[in-house]
């Protein structure tokens, strides 16, 4: 039985760091584990300019302090009216690594998002020419579509036609939750990949709803039936280079989660690699963790893997039930549970 596992320092290809005091609290959890992260731009107001992204990157580096080495990779928040020139300039200056598509109204702080993907055709053409990846929140928001079908319908109505119209555009379908998305991504060419969260590999909709409503298990896209979770587990266990790690760690203060209208988002940064290790161990494919966490993402983005390594050890890891209860008041994924893998210090 493997008791320690040393892998290239991993990256988190989908992360919410927030701002201000929340940023200061959560950034070190990520920086202790990951070499880089794709930082989501859904602040209030969203990150839509090069200047805003540069300033945010600086605030992140200050929040990380000496918890790193850690490099934030910044993204631009696409709106109906974003200037393609601003996106191109941000890419050329090495500030914008990618652009994020939030269908307007799909999730937290997405009100300024895109109302119809055809509105951003000029930006997509620009991105395809630059080799700049489009990161997609893949859910439709049509009122007549059941929330559990939003991802599947997005594939048919939005993603497939967009890929057809822009054959050179690189696309990451973020935080996939369905067998349909697994199939879709596997069937797509090399320019299409997906991130998989730690929680979607472990929870299904029963975990949210059976025995009482569990607000800390609620995120978007919402976890689906067990068979979809199984499809995700099988897909990562296959070692597919088209799938890589993206925690979608999305902290919200406990009162905002435990509410009559609770926020979507699971805060997984404190268990950001340990939870995946547990899952890969259960699946009997620990040897596939390094590819998923540390190699497939950089290859897709055209970056070198990180230089350093991290070591995980098979030892009990007691996940705190609450983090900073008197301050930001967060409940992490796996709160109060004992995991079987921890980061060796
Ligand atoms: C994210 C957030 O809170 O910013 N929430 C979530 O449930 N994942 C937004 C997102 O990625 O959808
Ligand atoms: Zn997210």
GROMACS .gro file of C-alpha atoms and ligand atoms in nm:
model
  358
    1UNK     CA    1   0.000   0.000   0.000
    2UNK     CA    2   0.137   0.340  -0.094
    3UNK     CA    3   0.184   0.552   0.216
    4UNK     CA    4   0.325   0.863   0.060
    5UNK     CA    5   0.266   1.012  -0.277
    6UNK     CA    6   0.493   1.276  -0.425
    7UNK     CA    7   0.364   1.454  -0.732
    8UNK     CA    8   0.459   1.759  -0.932
    9UNK     CA    9   0.313   2.063  -0.765
   10UNK     CA   10  -0.047   2.074  -0.891
   11UNK     CA   11  -0.248   2.366  -1.030
   12UNK     CA   12  -0.610   2.462  -0.972
   13UNK     CA   13  -0.765   2.547  -1.308
   14UNK     CA   14  -1.085   2.698  -1.164
   15UNK     CA   15  -1.087   2.896  -0.841
   16UNK     CA   16  -1.280   3.175  -0.667
   17UNK     CA   17  -1.060   3.381  -0.436
   18UNK     CA   18  -1.299   3.674  -0.371
   19UNK     CA   19  -1.153   3.998  -0.237
   20UNK     CA   20  -1.062   4.192   0.079
   21UNK     CA   21  -1.080   4.000   0.410
   22UNK     CA   22  -1.220   3.687   0.244
   23UNK     CA   23  -0.931   3.685  -0.004
   24UNK     CA   24  -0.679   3.716   0.280
   25UNK     CA   25  -0.838   3.421   0.458
   26UNK     CA   26  -0.878   3.181   0.167
   27UNK     CA   27  -0.577   3.247  -0.059
   28UNK     CA   28  -0.318   3.075   0.165
   29UNK     CA   29  -0.514   2.747   0.158
   30UNK     CA   30  -0.472   2.736  -0.219
   31UNK     CA   31  -0.114   2.864  -0.223
   32UNK     CA   32  -0.003   2.592   0.021
   33UNK     CA   33  -0.119   2.325  -0.223
   34UNK     CA   34  -0.110   2.464  -0.575
   35UNK     CA   35   0.154   2.634  -0.786
   36UNK     CA   36  -0.091   2.828  -0.999
   37UNK     CA   37  -0.463   2.884  -1.025
   38UNK     CA   38  -0.699   3.020  -1.284
   39UNK     CA   39  -0.872   3.291  -1.087
   40UNK     CA   40  -1.237   3.351  -1.162
   41UNK     CA   41  -1.331   3.713  -1.237
   42UNK     CA   42  -1.683   3.719  -1.086
   43UNK     CA   43  -1.613   3.993  -0.834
   44UNK     CA   44  -1.851   4.283  -0.778
   45UNK     CA   45  -1.792   4.463  -1.010
   46UNK     CA   46  -1.653   4.190  -1.238
   47UNK     CA   47  -1.298   4.194  -1.374
   48UNK     CA   48  -1.347   4.322  -1.729
   49UNK     CA   49  -1.037   4.539  -1.783
   50UNK     CA   50  -0.663   4.484  -1.790
   51UNK     CA   51  -0.619   4.743  -1.517
   52UNK     CA   52  -0.869   4.569  -1.287
   53UNK     CA   53  -0.705   4.230  -1.344
   54UNK     CA   54  -0.358   4.368  -1.271
   55UNK     CA   55  -0.475   4.532  -0.950
   56UNK     CA   56  -0.658   4.213  -0.844
   57UNK     CA   57  -0.350   4.002  -0.917
   58UNK     CA   58  -0.150   4.232  -0.691
   59UNK     CA   59  -0.404   4.198  -0.409
   60UNK     CA   60  -0.392   3.820  -0.446
   61UNK     CA   61  -0.013   3.813  -0.424
   62UNK     CA   62  -0.030   4.024  -0.108
   63UNK     CA   63  -0.290   3.791   0.042
   64UNK     CA   64  -0.076   3.486  -0.039
   65UNK     CA   65   0.229   3.634   0.134
   66UNK     CA   66   0.484   3.359   0.193
   67UNK     CA   67   0.231   3.074   0.165
   68UNK     CA   68   0.341   3.015  -0.198
   69UNK     CA   69   0.520   2.988  -0.439
   70UNK     CA   70   0.195   3.073  -0.613
   71UNK     CA   71   0.110   3.240  -0.941
   72UNK     CA   72  -0.244   3.367  -1.003
   73UNK     CA   73  -0.351   3.333  -1.365
   74UNK     CA   74  -0.606   3.601  -1.441
   75UNK     CA   75  -0.921   3.582  -1.650
   76UNK     CA   76  -1.146   3.839  -1.814
   77UNK     CA   77  -1.519   3.835  -1.745
   78UNK     CA   78  -1.703   3.844  -2.075
   79UNK     CA   79  -1.998   4.080  -2.106
   80UNK     CA   80  -2.220   4.156  -2.404
   81UNK     CA   81  -2.023   4.475  -2.463
   82UNK     CA   82  -1.664   4.385  -2.371
   83UNK     CA   83  -1.412   4.537  -2.613
   84UNK     CA   84  -1.221   4.269  -2.809
   85UNK     CA   85  -0.921   4.505  -2.812
   86UNK     CA   86  -0.911   4.511  -2.431
   87UNK     CA   87  -0.909   4.132  -2.423
   88UNK     CA   88  -0.632   4.114  -2.684
   89UNK     CA   89  -0.424   4.377  -2.505
   90UNK     CA   90  -0.461   4.190  -2.176
   91UNK     CA   91  -0.346   3.870  -2.343
   92UNK     CA   92  -0.050   4.034  -2.515
   93UNK     CA   93   0.058   4.197  -2.187
   94UNK     CA   94   0.052   3.858  -2.016
   95UNK     CA   95  -0.233   3.955  -1.783
   96UNK     CA   96  -0.533   3.766  -1.922
   97UNK     CA   97  -0.467   3.394  -1.953
   98UNK     CA   98  -0.822   3.319  -2.064
   99UNK     CA   99  -1.176   3.459  -2.076
  100UNK     CA  100  -1.470   3.338  -1.874
  101UNK     CA  101  -1.817   3.300  -2.016
  102UNK     CA  102  -2.099   3.327  -1.764
  103UNK     CA  103  -2.440   3.305  -1.925
  104UNK     CA  104  -2.618   3.600  -1.762
  105UNK     CA  105  -2.804   3.485  -1.451
  106UNK     CA  106  -2.652   3.135  -1.443
  107UNK     CA  107  -2.467   3.162  -1.112
  108UNK     CA  108  -2.315   3.385  -0.842
  109UNK     CA  109  -2.233   3.736  -0.973
  110UNK     CA  110  -2.321   3.652  -1.330
  111UNK     CA  111  -2.574   3.932  -1.385
  112UNK     CA  112  -2.327   4.119  -1.606
  113UNK     CA  113  -2.264   3.801  -1.809
  114UNK     CA  114  -2.346   3.726  -2.169
  115UNK     CA  115  -2.715   3.720  -2.269
  116UNK     CA  116  -2.655   3.554  -2.607
  117UNK     CA  117  -2.324   3.402  -2.710
  118UNK     CA  118  -2.355   3.553  -3.057
  119UNK     CA  119  -2.316   3.895  -2.896
  120UNK     CA  120  -1.951   3.814  -2.831
  121UNK     CA  121  -1.861   3.667  -3.170
  122UNK     CA  122  -1.597   3.936  -3.235
  123UNK     CA  123  -1.427   3.851  -2.903
  124UNK     CA  124  -1.439   3.478  -2.972
  125UNK     CA  125  -1.285   3.533  -3.315
  126UNK     CA  126  -1.010   3.739  -3.154
  127UNK     CA  127  -0.948   3.473  -2.888
  128UNK     CA  128  -0.932   3.194  -3.147
  129UNK     CA  129  -0.672   3.395  -3.340
  130UNK     CA  130  -0.466   3.448  -3.023
  131UNK     CA  131  -0.498   3.089  -2.898
  132UNK     CA  132  -0.664   3.221  -2.583
  133UNK     CA  133  -0.891   2.966  -2.409
  134UNK     CA  134  -1.260   3.028  -2.347
  135UNK     CA  135  -1.366   2.899  -2.006
  136UNK     CA  136  -1.732   2.812  -2.001
  137UNK     CA  137  -1.993   2.797  -1.730
  138UNK     CA  138  -2.199   2.547  -1.927
  139UNK     CA  139  -2.560   2.600  -1.823
  140UNK     CA  140  -2.855   2.753  -2.002
  141UNK     CA  141  -3.079   2.979  -1.797
  142UNK     CA  142  -3.408   2.937  -1.985
  143UNK     CA  143  -3.694   2.933  -1.737
  144UNK     CA  144  -3.849   2.627  -1.903
  145UNK     CA  145  -3.540   2.410  -1.858
  146UNK     CA  146  -3.523   2.201  -1.543
  147UNK     CA  147  -3.218   2.294  -1.337
  148UNK     CA  148  -3.090   1.935  -1.354
  149UNK     CA  149  -3.094   1.956  -1.736
  150UNK     CA  150  -2.930   2.296  -1.773
  151UNK     CA  151  -2.585   2.156  -1.849
  152UNK     CA  152  -2.701   1.897  -2.102
  153UNK     CA  153  -2.914   2.149  -2.288
  154UNK     CA  154  -2.621   2.393  -2.297
  155UNK     CA  155  -2.412   2.135  -2.480
  156UNK     CA  156  -2.672   2.105  -2.754
  157UNK     CA  157  -2.796   2.459  -2.783
  158UNK     CA  158  -2.487   2.667  -2.716
  159UNK     CA  159  -2.160   2.478  -2.700
  160UNK     CA  160  -2.187   2.254  -3.006
  161UNK     CA  161  -2.283   2.538  -3.243
  162UNK     CA  162  -2.014   2.765  -3.097
  163UNK     CA  163  -1.744   2.503  -3.148
  164UNK     CA  164  -1.866   2.465  -3.503
  165UNK     CA  165  -1.858   2.837  -3.572
  166UNK     CA  166  -1.508   2.876  -3.422
  167UNK     CA  167  -1.316   2.562  -3.516
  168UNK     CA  168  -0.988   2.698  -3.375
  169UNK     CA  169  -1.120   2.824  -3.043
  170UNK     CA  170  -0.980   2.644  -2.738
  171UNK     CA  171  -1.254   2.572  -2.486
  172UNK     CA  172  -1.260   2.443  -2.130
  173UNK     CA  173  -1.600   2.323  -2.016
  174UNK     CA  174  -1.576   2.405  -1.648
  175UNK     CA  175  -1.688   2.195  -1.351
  176UNK     CA  176  -1.865   1.924  -1.549
  177UNK     CA  177  -2.137   1.735  -1.366
  178UNK     CA  178  -2.289   1.492  -1.615
  179UNK     CA  179  -2.215   1.180  -1.816
  180UNK     CA  180  -2.333   1.384  -2.116
  181UNK     CA  181  -2.051   1.633  -2.068
  182UNK     CA  182  -1.795   1.357  -2.026
  183UNK     CA  183  -1.905   1.210  -2.358
  184UNK     CA  184  -1.920   1.547  -2.527
  185UNK     CA  185  -1.569   1.641  -2.421
  186UNK     CA  186  -1.423   1.303  -2.509
  187UNK     CA  187  -1.580   1.322  -2.853
  188UNK     CA  188  -1.447   1.675  -2.915
  189UNK     CA  189  -1.108   1.744  -3.065
  190UNK     CA  190  -0.793   1.835  -2.877
  191UNK     CA  191  -0.899   2.195  -2.839
  192UNK     CA  192  -1.178   2.091  -2.600
  193UNK     CA  193  -1.114   1.995  -2.238
  194UNK     CA  194  -1.294   2.002  -1.902
  195UNK     CA  195  -1.229   2.061  -1.535
  196UNK     CA  196  -1.373   1.837  -1.266
  197UNK     CA  197  -1.426   1.951  -0.908
  198UNK     CA  198  -1.342   1.748  -0.598
  199UNK     CA  199  -1.703   1.765  -0.482
  200UNK     CA  200  -1.868   1.650  -0.803
  201UNK     CA  201  -1.655   1.336  -0.779
  202UNK     CA  202  -1.805   1.266  -0.436
  203UNK     CA  203  -2.157   1.401  -0.404
  204UNK     CA  204  -2.480   1.352  -0.591
  205UNK     CA  205  -2.817   1.517  -0.546
  206UNK     CA  206  -2.911   1.291  -0.259
  207UNK     CA  207  -2.628   1.443  -0.061
  208UNK     CA  208  -2.801   1.781  -0.096
  209UNK     CA  209  -3.158   1.676  -0.028
  210UNK     CA  210  -3.196   1.349   0.164
  211UNK     CA  211  -3.252   1.374   0.538
  212UNK     CA  212  -3.283   1.753   0.533
  213UNK     CA  213  -3.148   2.020   0.303
  214UNK     CA  214  -2.770   2.055   0.312
  215UNK     CA  215  -2.682   2.407   0.203
  216UNK     CA  216  -2.307   2.345   0.214
  217UNK     CA  217  -2.347   2.082  -0.057
  218UNK     CA  218  -2.522   2.325  -0.288
  219UNK     CA  219  -2.323   2.465  -0.577
  220UNK     CA  220  -2.373   2.535  -0.944
  221UNK     CA  221  -2.389   2.342  -1.158
  222UNK     CA  222  -2.586   2.149  -0.900
  223UNK     CA  223  -2.478   1.788  -0.834
  224UNK     CA  224  -2.684   1.543  -1.041
  225UNK     CA  225  -2.794   1.178  -1.007
  226UNK     CA  226  -2.549   0.918  -0.877
  227UNK     CA  227  -2.494   0.774  -1.224
  228UNK     CA  228  -2.348   1.106  -1.337
  229UNK     CA  229  -2.109   1.113  -1.043
  230UNK     CA  230  -2.006   0.759  -1.135
  231UNK     CA  231  -1.941   0.869  -1.493
  232UNK     CA  232  -1.715   1.149  -1.369
  233UNK     CA  233  -1.527   0.910  -1.141
  234UNK     CA  234  -1.478   0.663  -1.421
  235UNK     CA  235  -1.363   0.938  -1.655
  236UNK     CA  236  -1.090   1.071  -1.426
  237UNK     CA  237  -0.983   0.717  -1.340
  238UNK     CA  238  -0.928   0.654  -1.710
  239UNK     CA  239  -0.646   0.909  -1.703
  240UNK     CA  240  -0.792   1.107  -1.991
  241UNK     CA  241  -0.564   1.402  -2.073
  242UNK     CA  242  -0.873   1.609  -2.155
  243UNK     CA  243  -0.976   1.625  -1.789
  244UNK     CA  244  -0.798   1.823  -1.525
  245UNK     CA  245  -0.829   1.957  -1.174
  246UNK     CA  246  -1.041   2.264  -1.104
  247UNK     CA  247  -1.174   2.287  -0.751
  248UNK     CA  248  -1.429   2.564  -0.812
  249UNK     CA  249  -1.370   2.642  -0.446
  250UNK     CA  250  -1.629   2.916  -0.392
  251UNK     CA  251  -1.646   3.051  -0.037
  252UNK     CA  252  -1.961   3.213   0.097
  253UNK     CA  253  -2.006   3.306   0.464
  254UNK     CA  254  -2.215   3.058   0.660
  255UNK     CA  255  -2.517   3.289   0.707
  256UNK     CA  256  -2.529   3.339   0.329
  257UNK     CA  257  -2.530   2.959   0.278
  258UNK     CA  258  -2.767   2.874   0.563
  259UNK     CA  259  -3.041   3.104   0.448
  260UNK     CA  260  -3.391   3.110   0.301
  261UNK     CA  261  -3.219   3.176  -0.032
  262UNK     CA  262  -2.875   3.025   0.009
  263UNK     CA  263  -2.578   3.107  -0.213
  264UNK     CA  264  -2.432   2.848  -0.449
  265UNK     CA  265  -2.073   2.747  -0.391
  266UNK     CA  266  -1.867   2.487  -0.205
  267UNK     CA  267  -1.553   2.601  -0.025
  268UNK     CA  268  -1.303   2.326  -0.092
  269UNK     CA  269  -0.966   2.506  -0.088
  270UNK     CA  270  -0.866   2.365   0.256
  271UNK     CA  271  -0.903   2.010   0.119
  272UNK     CA  272  -0.817   2.108  -0.239
  273UNK     CA  273  -0.581   1.820  -0.314
  274UNK     CA  274  -0.656   1.589  -0.021
  275UNK     CA  275  -1.015   1.524  -0.130
  276UNK     CA  276  -0.905   1.429  -0.480
  277UNK     CA  277  -0.637   1.199  -0.334
  278UNK     CA  278  -0.904   1.027  -0.127
  279UNK     CA  279  -1.122   0.979  -0.435
  280UNK     CA  280  -0.842   0.854  -0.658
  281UNK     CA  281  -0.735   0.616  -0.379
  282UNK     CA  282  -1.092   0.480  -0.351
  283UNK     CA  283  -1.091   0.432  -0.726
  284UNK     CA  284  -0.760   0.246  -0.708
  285UNK     CA  285  -0.592   0.489  -0.943
  286UNK     CA  286  -0.365   0.704  -0.727
  287UNK     CA  287  -0.106   0.682  -1.004
  288UNK     CA  288  -0.342   0.888  -1.220
  289UNK     CA  289  -0.360   1.178  -0.974
  290UNK     CA  290  -0.045   1.351  -1.096
  291UNK     CA  291  -0.160   1.367  -1.458
  292UNK     CA  292  -0.500   1.503  -1.358
  293UNK     CA  293  -0.371   1.751  -1.101
  294UNK     CA  294  -0.034   1.859  -1.239
  295UNK     CA  295   0.019   1.768  -1.606
  296UNK     CA  296  -0.296   1.771  -1.819
  297UNK     CA  297  -0.387   2.132  -1.737
  298UNK     CA  298  -0.050   2.288  -1.823
  299UNK     CA  299  -0.037   2.084  -2.143
  300UNK     CA  300  -0.375   2.218  -2.253
  301UNK     CA  301  -0.284   2.577  -2.163
  302UNK     CA  302   0.056   2.547  -2.331
  303UNK     CA  303   0.251   2.595  -2.008
  304UNK     CA  304   0.528   2.391  -1.848
  305UNK     CA  305   0.435   2.185  -1.542
  306UNK     CA  306   0.543   2.335  -1.211
  307UNK     CA  307   0.903   2.272  -1.105
  308UNK     CA  308   0.846   2.171  -0.745
  309UNK     CA  309   0.658   1.880  -0.588
  310UNK     CA  310   0.416   1.821  -0.303
  311UNK     CA  311   0.396   1.511  -0.091
  312UNK     CA  312   0.076   1.359   0.040
  313UNK     CA  313   0.082   1.107   0.319
  314UNK     CA  314  -0.168   0.844   0.415
  315UNK     CA  315  -0.257   0.973   0.761
  316UNK     CA  316  -0.575   1.096   0.926
  317UNK     CA  317  -0.665   1.454   0.835
  318UNK     CA  318  -0.936   1.602   1.055
  319UNK     CA  319  -1.109   1.866   0.852
  320UNK     CA  320  -1.228   2.154   1.071
  321UNK     CA  321  -1.605   2.195   1.101
  322UNK     CA  322  -1.571   2.570   1.066
  323UNK     CA  323  -1.302   2.810   0.960
  324UNK     CA  324  -1.265   3.158   1.110
  325UNK     CA  325  -1.602   3.131   1.290
  326UNK     CA  326  -1.577   3.478   1.442
  327UNK     CA  327  -1.477   3.637   1.113
  328UNK     CA  328  -1.555   3.517   0.760
  329UNK     CA  329  -1.727   3.211   0.906
  330UNK     CA  330  -1.674   2.942   0.642
  331UNK     CA  331  -1.781   2.579   0.637
  332UNK     CA  332  -1.541   2.380   0.421
  333UNK     CA  333  -1.614   2.078   0.206
  334UNK     CA  334  -1.571   1.763   0.423
  335UNK     CA  335  -1.642   1.976   0.735
  336UNK     CA  336  -1.585   1.773   1.050
  337UNK     CA  337  -1.488   1.462   0.854
  338UNK     CA  338  -1.171   1.260   0.870
  339UNK     CA  339  -0.989   1.218   0.541
  340UNK     CA  340  -0.729   0.950   0.482
  341UNK     CA  341  -0.471   1.170   0.310
  342UNK     CA  342  -0.298   1.486   0.426
  343UNK     CA  343  -0.037   1.721   0.296
  344UNK     CA  344   0.307   1.641   0.439
  345UNK     CA  345   0.457   1.956   0.589
  346LIG     C1  346  -1.950   3.011  -0.784
  346LIG     C2  347  -1.935   3.134  -0.695
  346LIG     O1  348  -1.986   3.133  -0.581
  346LIG     O2  349  -1.872   3.232  -0.735
  346LIG     N1  350  -2.051   2.927  -0.728
  346LIG     C3  351  -2.067   2.794  -0.751
  346LIG     O3  352  -2.166   2.738  -0.706
  346LIG     N2  353  -1.978   2.724  -0.818
  346LIG     C4  354  -1.980   3.052  -0.924
  346LIG     C5  355  -1.968   2.938  -1.024
  346LIG     O4  356  -1.861   2.891  -1.054
  346LIG     O5  357  -2.073   2.895  -1.073
  347LIG    ZN1  358  -1.674   2.860  -1.036
   0.00000   0.00000   0.00000
